[in-house]
PDB file of C-alpha atoms in Angstrom:
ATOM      1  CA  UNK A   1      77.179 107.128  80.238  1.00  0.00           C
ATOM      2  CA  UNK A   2      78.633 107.752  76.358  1.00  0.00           C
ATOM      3  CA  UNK A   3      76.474 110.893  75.818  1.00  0.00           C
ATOM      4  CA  UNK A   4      76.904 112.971  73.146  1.00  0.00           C
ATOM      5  CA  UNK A   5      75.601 116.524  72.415  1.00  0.00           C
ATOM      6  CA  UNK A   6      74.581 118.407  69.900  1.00  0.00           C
ATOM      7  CA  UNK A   7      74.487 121.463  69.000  1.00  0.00           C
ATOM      8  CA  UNK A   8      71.662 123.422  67.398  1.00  0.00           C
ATOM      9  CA  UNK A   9      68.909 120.894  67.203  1.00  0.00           C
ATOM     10  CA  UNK A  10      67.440 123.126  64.806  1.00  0.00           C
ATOM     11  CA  UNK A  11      68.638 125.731  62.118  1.00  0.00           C
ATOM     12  CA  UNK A  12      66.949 127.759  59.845  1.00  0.00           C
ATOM     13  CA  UNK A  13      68.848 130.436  57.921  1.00  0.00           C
ATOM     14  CA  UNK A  14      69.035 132.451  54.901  1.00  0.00           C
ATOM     15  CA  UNK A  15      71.121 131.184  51.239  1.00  0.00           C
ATOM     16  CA  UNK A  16      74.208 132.093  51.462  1.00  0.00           C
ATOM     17  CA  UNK A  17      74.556 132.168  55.231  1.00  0.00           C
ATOM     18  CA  UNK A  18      77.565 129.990  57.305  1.00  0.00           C
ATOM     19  CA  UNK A  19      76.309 127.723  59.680  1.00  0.00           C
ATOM     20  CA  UNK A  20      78.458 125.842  62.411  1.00  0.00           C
ATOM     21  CA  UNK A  21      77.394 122.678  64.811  1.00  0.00           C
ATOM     22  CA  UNK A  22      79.086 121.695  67.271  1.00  0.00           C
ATOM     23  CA  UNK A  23      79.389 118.109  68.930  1.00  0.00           C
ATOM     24  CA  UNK A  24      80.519 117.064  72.546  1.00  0.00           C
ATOM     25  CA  UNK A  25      81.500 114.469  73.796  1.00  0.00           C
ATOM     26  CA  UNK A  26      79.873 114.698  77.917  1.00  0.00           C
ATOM     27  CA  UNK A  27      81.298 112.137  79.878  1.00  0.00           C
ATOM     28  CA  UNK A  28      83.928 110.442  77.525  1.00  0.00           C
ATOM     29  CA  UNK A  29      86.982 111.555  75.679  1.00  0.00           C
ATOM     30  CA  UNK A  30      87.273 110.806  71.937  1.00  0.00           C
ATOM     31  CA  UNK A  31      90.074 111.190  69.558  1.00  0.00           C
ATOM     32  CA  UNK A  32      87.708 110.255  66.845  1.00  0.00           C
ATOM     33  CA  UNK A  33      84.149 111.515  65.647  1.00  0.00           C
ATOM     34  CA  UNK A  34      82.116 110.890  62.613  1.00  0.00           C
ATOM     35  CA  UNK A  35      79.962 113.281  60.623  1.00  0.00           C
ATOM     36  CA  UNK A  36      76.963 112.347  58.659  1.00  0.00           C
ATOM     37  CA  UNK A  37      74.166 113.718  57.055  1.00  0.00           C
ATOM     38  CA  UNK A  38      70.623 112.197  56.013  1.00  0.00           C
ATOM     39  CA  UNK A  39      68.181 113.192  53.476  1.00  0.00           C
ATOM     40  CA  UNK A  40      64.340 112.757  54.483  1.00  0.00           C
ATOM     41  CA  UNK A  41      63.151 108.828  54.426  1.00  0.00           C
ATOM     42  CA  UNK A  42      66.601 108.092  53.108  1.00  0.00           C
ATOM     43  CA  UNK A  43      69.638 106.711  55.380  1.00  0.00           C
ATOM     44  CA  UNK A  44      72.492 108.005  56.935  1.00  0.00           C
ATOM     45  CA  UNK A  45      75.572 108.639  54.808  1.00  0.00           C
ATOM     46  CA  UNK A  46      78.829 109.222  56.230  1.00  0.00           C
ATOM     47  CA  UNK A  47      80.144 112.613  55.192  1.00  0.00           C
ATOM     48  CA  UNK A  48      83.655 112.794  57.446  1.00  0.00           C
ATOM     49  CA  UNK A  49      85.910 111.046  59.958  1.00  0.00           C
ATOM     50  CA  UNK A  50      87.461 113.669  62.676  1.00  0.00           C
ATOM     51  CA  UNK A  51      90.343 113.417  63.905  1.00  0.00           C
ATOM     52  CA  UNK A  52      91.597 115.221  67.172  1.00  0.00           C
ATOM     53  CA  UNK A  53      94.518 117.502  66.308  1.00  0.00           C
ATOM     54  CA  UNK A  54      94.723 116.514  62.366  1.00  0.00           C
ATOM     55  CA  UNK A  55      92.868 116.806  59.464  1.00  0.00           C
ATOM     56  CA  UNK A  56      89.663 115.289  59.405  1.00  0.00           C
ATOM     57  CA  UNK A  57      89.088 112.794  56.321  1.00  0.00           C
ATOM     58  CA  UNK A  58      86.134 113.458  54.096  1.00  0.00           C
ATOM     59  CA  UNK A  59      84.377 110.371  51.724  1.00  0.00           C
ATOM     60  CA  UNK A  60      84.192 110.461  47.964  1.00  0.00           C
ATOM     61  CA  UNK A  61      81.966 113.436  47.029  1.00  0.00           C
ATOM     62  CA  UNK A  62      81.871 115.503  49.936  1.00  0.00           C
ATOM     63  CA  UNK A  63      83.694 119.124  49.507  1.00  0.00           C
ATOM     64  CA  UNK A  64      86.195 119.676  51.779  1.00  0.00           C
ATOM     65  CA  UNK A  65      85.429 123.178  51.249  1.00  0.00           C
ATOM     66  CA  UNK A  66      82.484 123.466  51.767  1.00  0.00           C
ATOM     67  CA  UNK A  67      81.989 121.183  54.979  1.00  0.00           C
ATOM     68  CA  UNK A  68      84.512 122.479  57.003  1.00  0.00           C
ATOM     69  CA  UNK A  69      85.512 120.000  60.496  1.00  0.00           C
ATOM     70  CA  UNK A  70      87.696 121.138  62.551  1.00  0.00           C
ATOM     71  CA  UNK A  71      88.407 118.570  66.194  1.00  0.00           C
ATOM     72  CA  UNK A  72      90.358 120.703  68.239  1.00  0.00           C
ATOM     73  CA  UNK A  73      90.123 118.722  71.700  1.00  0.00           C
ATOM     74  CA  UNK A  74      89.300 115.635  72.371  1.00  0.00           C
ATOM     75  CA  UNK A  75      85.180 116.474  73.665  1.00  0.00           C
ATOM     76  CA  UNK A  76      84.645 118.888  70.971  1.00  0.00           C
ATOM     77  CA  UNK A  77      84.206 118.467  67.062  1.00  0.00           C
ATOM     78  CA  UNK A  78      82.465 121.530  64.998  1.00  0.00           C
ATOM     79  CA  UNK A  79      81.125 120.955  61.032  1.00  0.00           C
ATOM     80  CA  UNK A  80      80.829 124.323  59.799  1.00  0.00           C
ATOM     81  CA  UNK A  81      78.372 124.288  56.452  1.00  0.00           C
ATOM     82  CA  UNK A  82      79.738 127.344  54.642  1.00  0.00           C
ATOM     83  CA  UNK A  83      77.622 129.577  52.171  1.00  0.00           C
ATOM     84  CA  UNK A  84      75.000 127.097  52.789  1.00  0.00           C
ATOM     85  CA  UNK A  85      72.568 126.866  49.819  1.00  0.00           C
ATOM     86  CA  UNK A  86      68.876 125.323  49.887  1.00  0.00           C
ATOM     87  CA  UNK A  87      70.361 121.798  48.175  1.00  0.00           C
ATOM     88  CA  UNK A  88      72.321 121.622  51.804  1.00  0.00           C
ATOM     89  CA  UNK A  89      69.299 121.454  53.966  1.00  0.00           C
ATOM     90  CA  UNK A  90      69.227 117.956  55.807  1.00  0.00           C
ATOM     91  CA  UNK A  91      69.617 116.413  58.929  1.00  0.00           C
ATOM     92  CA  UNK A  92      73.541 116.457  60.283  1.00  0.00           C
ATOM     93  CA  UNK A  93      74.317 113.442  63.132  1.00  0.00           C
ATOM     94  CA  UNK A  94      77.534 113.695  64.666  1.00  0.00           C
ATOM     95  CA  UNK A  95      79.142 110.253  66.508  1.00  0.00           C
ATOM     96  CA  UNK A  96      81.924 109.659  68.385  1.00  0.00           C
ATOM     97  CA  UNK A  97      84.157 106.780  69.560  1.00  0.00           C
ATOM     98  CA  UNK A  98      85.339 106.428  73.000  1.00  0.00           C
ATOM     99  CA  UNK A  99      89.343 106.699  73.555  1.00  0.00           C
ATOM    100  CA  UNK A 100      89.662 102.617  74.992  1.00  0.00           C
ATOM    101  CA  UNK A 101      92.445 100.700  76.959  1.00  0.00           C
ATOM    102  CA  UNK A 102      94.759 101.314  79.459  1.00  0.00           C
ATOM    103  CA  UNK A 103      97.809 100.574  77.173  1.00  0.00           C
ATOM    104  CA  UNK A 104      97.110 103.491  74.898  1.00  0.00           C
ATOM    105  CA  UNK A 105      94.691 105.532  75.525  1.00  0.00           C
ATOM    106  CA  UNK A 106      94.928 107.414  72.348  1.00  0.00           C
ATOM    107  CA  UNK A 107      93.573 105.269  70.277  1.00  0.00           C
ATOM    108  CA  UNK A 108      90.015 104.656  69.691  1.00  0.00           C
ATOM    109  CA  UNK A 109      87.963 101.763  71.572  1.00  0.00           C
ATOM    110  CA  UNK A 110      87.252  98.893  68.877  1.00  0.00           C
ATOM    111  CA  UNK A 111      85.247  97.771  71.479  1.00  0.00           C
ATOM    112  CA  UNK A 112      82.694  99.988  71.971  1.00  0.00           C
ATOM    113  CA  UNK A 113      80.006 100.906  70.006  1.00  0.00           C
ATOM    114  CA  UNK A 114      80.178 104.454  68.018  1.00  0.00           C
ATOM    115  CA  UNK A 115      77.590 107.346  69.767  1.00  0.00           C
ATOM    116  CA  UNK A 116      75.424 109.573  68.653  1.00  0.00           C
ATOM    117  CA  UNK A 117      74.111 112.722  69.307  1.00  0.00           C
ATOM    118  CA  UNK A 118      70.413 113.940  68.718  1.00  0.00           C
ATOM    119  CA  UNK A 119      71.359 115.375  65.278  1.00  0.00           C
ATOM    120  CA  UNK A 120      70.425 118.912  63.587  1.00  0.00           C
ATOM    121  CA  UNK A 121      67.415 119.783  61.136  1.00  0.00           C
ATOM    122  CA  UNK A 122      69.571 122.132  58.817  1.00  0.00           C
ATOM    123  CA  UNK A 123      67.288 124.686  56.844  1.00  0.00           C
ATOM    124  CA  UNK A 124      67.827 127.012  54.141  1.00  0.00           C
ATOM    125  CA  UNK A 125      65.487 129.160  52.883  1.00  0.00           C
TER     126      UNK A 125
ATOM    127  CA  UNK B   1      82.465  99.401  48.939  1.00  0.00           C
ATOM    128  CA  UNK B   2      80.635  97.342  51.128  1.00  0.00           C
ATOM    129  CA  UNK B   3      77.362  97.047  50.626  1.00  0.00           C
ATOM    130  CA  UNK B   4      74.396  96.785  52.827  1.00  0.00           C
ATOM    131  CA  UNK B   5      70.647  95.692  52.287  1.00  0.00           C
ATOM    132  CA  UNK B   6      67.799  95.683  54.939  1.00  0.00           C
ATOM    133  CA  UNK B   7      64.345  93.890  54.564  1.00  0.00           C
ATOM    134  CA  UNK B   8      61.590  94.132  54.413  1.00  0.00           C
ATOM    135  CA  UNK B   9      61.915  97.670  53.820  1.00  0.00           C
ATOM    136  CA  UNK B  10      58.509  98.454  55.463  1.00  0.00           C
ATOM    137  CA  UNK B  11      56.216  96.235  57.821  1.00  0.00           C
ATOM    138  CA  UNK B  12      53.371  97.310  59.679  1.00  0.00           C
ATOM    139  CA  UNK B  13      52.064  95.323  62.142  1.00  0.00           C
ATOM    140  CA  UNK B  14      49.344  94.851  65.294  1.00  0.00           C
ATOM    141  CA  UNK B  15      50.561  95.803  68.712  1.00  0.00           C
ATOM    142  CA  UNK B  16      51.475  92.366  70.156  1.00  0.00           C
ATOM    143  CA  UNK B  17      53.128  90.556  67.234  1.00  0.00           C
ATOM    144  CA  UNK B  18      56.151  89.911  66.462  1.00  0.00           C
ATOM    145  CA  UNK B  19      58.395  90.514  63.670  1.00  0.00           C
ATOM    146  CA  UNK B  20      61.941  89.844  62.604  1.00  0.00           C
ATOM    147  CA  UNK B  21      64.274  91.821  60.551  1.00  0.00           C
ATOM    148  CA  UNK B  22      67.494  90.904  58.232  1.00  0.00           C
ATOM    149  CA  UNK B  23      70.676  92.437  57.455  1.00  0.00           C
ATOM    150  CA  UNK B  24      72.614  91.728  54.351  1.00  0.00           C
ATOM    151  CA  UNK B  25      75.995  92.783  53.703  1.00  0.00           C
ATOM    152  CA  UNK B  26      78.527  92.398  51.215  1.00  0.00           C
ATOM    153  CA  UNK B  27      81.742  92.087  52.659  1.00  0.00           C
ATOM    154  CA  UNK B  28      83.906  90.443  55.822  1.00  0.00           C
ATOM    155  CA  UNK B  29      83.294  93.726  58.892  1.00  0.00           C
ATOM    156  CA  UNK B  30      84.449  93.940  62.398  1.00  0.00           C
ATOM    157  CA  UNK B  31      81.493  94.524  64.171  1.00  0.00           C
ATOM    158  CA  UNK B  32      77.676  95.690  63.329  1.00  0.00           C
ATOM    159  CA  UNK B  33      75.827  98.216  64.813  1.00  0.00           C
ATOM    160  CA  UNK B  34      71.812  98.064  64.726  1.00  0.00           C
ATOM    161  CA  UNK B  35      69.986 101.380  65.526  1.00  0.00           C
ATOM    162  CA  UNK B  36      66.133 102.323  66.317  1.00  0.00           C
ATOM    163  CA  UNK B  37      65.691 105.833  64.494  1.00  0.00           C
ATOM    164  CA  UNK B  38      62.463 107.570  66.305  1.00  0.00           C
ATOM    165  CA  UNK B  39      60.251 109.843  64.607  1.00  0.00           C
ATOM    166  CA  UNK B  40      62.348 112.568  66.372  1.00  0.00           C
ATOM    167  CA  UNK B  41      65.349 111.741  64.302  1.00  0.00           C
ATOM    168  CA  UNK B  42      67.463 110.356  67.471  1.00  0.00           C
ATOM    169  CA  UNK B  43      69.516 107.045  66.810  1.00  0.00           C
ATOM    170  CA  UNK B  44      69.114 104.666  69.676  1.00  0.00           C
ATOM    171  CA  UNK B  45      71.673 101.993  69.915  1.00  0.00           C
ATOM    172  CA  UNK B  46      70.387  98.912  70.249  1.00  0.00           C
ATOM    173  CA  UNK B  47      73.247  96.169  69.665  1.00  0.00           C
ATOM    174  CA  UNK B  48      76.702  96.224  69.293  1.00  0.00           C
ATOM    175  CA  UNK B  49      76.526  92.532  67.865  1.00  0.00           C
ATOM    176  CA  UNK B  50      80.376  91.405  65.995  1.00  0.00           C
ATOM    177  CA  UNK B  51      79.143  87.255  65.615  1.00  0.00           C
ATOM    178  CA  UNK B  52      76.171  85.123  67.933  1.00  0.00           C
ATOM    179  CA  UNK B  53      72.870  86.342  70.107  1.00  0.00           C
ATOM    180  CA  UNK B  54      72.187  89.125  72.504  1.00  0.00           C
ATOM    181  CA  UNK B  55      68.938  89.621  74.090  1.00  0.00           C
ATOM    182  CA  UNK B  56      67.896  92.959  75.920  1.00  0.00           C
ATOM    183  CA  UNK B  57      64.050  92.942  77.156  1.00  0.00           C
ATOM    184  CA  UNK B  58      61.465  92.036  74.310  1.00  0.00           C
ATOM    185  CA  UNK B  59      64.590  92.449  71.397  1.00  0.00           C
ATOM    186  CA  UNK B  60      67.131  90.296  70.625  1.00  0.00           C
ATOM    187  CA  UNK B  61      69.671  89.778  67.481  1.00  0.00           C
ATOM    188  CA  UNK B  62      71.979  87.488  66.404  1.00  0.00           C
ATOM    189  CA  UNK B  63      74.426  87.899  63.678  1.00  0.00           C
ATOM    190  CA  UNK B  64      76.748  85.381  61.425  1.00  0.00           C
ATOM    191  CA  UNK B  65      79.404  87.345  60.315  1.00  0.00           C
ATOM    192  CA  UNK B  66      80.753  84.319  57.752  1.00  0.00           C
ATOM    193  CA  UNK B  67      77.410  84.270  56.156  1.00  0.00           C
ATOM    194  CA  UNK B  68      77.534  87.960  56.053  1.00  0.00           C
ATOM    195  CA  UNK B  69      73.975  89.199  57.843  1.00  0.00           C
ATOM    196  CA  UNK B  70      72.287  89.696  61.175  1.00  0.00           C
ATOM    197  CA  UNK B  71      68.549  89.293  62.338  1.00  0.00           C
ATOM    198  CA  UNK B  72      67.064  92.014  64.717  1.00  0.00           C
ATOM    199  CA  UNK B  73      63.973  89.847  66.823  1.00  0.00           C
ATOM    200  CA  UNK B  74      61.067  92.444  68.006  1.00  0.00           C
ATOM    201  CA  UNK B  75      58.521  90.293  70.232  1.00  0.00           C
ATOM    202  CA  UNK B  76      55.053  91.447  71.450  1.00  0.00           C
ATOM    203  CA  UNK B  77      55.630  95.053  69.698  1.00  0.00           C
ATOM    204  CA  UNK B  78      54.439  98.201  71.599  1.00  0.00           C
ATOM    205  CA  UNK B  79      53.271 101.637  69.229  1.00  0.00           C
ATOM    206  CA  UNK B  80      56.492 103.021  70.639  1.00  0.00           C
ATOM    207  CA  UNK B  81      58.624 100.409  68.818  1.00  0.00           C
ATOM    208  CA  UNK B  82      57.643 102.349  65.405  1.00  0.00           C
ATOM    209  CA  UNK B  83      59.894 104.383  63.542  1.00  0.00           C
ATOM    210  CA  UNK B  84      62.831 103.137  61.170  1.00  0.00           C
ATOM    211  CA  UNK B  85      65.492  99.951  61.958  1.00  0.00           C
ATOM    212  CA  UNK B  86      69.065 100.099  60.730  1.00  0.00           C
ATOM    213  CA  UNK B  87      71.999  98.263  60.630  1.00  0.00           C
ATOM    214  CA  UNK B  88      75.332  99.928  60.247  1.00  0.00           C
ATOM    215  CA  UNK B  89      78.512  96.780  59.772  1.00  0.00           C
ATOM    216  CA  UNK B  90      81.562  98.312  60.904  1.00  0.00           C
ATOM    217  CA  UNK B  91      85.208  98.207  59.046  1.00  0.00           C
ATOM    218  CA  UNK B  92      88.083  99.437  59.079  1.00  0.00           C
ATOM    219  CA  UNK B  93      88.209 102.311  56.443  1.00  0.00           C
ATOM    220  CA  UNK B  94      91.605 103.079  53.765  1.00  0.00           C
ATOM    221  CA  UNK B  95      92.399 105.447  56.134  1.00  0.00           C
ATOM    222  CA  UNK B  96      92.809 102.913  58.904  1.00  0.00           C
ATOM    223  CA  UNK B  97      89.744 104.109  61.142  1.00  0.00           C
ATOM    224  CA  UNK B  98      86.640 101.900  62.145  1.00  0.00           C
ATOM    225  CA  UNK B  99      83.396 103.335  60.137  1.00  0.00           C
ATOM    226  CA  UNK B 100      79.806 102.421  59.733  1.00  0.00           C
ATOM    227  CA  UNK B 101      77.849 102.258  56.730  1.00  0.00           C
ATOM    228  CA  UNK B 102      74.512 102.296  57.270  1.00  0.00           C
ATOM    229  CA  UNK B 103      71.975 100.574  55.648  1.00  0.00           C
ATOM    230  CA  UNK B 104      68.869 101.118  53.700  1.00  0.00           C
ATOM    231  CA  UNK B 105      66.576 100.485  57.168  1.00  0.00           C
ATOM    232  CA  UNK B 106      63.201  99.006  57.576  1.00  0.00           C
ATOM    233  CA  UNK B 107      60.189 101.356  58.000  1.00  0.00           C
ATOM    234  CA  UNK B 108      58.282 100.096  61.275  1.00  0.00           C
ATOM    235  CA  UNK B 109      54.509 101.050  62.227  1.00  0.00           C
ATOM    236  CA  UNK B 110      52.845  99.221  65.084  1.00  0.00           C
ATOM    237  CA  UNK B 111      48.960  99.919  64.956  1.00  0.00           C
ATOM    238  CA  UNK B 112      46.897  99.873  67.954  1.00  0.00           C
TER     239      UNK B 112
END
């Protein structure tokens, strides 16, 4: 169980192009997903938190402009990369928490472990 | 922020040793995370480890949170145990979610 998807695996576009991923959530609901990005032989670098019907919160650095998120249900989360530029091309991994408890199930499982999907190789030429 | 620092940040080793790798981090967290990255790019979770020992097959870890790092235990390595280790402490952020932060991993290469 606790798969997520991704989607492309692989992009390769032209400058000046907008590109848009997409991450699901399969078999579990989650009102809260993480975007993050890696550079090669470098580590992973949280670019976003997601949250299901508000604005997502982005970390020191990242354009909010330019890295669009928008988390419309709770098994779906898109990044949207726009007017990409060669300095953008990197790997994207989306994760995602499970909703927990039977007391509230709106609120993220502390409990579980955060899930990943298989991540997308971002080019631009 | 907190920090986190992984060592040794590369090892290469025989197929049948063993080897153990730390986790350093700066700061009181919630939980830790550690993660086998393959040469694919896919993060496989490997413990979800807040404070003692887990064991699952030929890995184990065990982390003490009040001395702030966690040990990831790799006996009689296989080749398809290479590919990069990290650990990823969990807090909650300003914004009142749980986040990782990822460390700076540990390059592993089993030779045949």
């Amino acid at each position: 169980g606790a798969v997520v998807s991704q989607h492309p695996s692989w992009v390769i576009c032209k400058s000046g192009t907008s590109v848009k991923i997409e991450c699901r959530s399969l078999d579990f609901q989650a009102t809260t997903m993480f975007w993050y990005r890696q550079f090669p032989k470098q580590s992973l670098m949280l670019m976003a938190t997601s949250n299901e019907g508000s604005k997502a919160t982005y970390e020191q650095g990242v354009e909010k402009d330019k890295f669009l998120i928008n988390h419309a249900s709770l098994t779906l989360s898109t990044l949207t990369v726009t007017s990409a530029h060669p300095e953008d091309s990197s790997f994207y991994i989306c994760s995602a928490i499970p909703l927990g408890g039977a007391i509230d199930r709106r609120i993220s499982d502390s409990n579980q472990p955060q899930h990943f999907g298989d991540g997308t190789r971002l080019s631009i030429l | 922020g907190i920090q986190v620092e992984q060592s040794p940040p590369d090892l290469i080793l025989q197929e049948g040793a063993n080897s153990t790798l730390r986790c350093n981090f700066s700061d009181s967290v919630n939980n830790l995370q550690w993660f086998h990255q393959n040469p694919w790019g896919q993060l496989i979770n490997l413990f979800y480890i807040p404070s003692g020992t887990k064991q699952n097959g030929r890995l184990s870890a065990t982390t003490v949170a009040t001395e702030r790092y966690s040990l990831l235990y790799i006996s009689s390595s296989q080749t398809t145990d290479s590919g990069v280790y990290f650990c990823a402490p969990r807090r909650i952020s300003n914004f009142g979610n749980e986040k990782l932060t990822f460390g700076t991993g540990t390059r592993l290469t089993i030779i045949p």
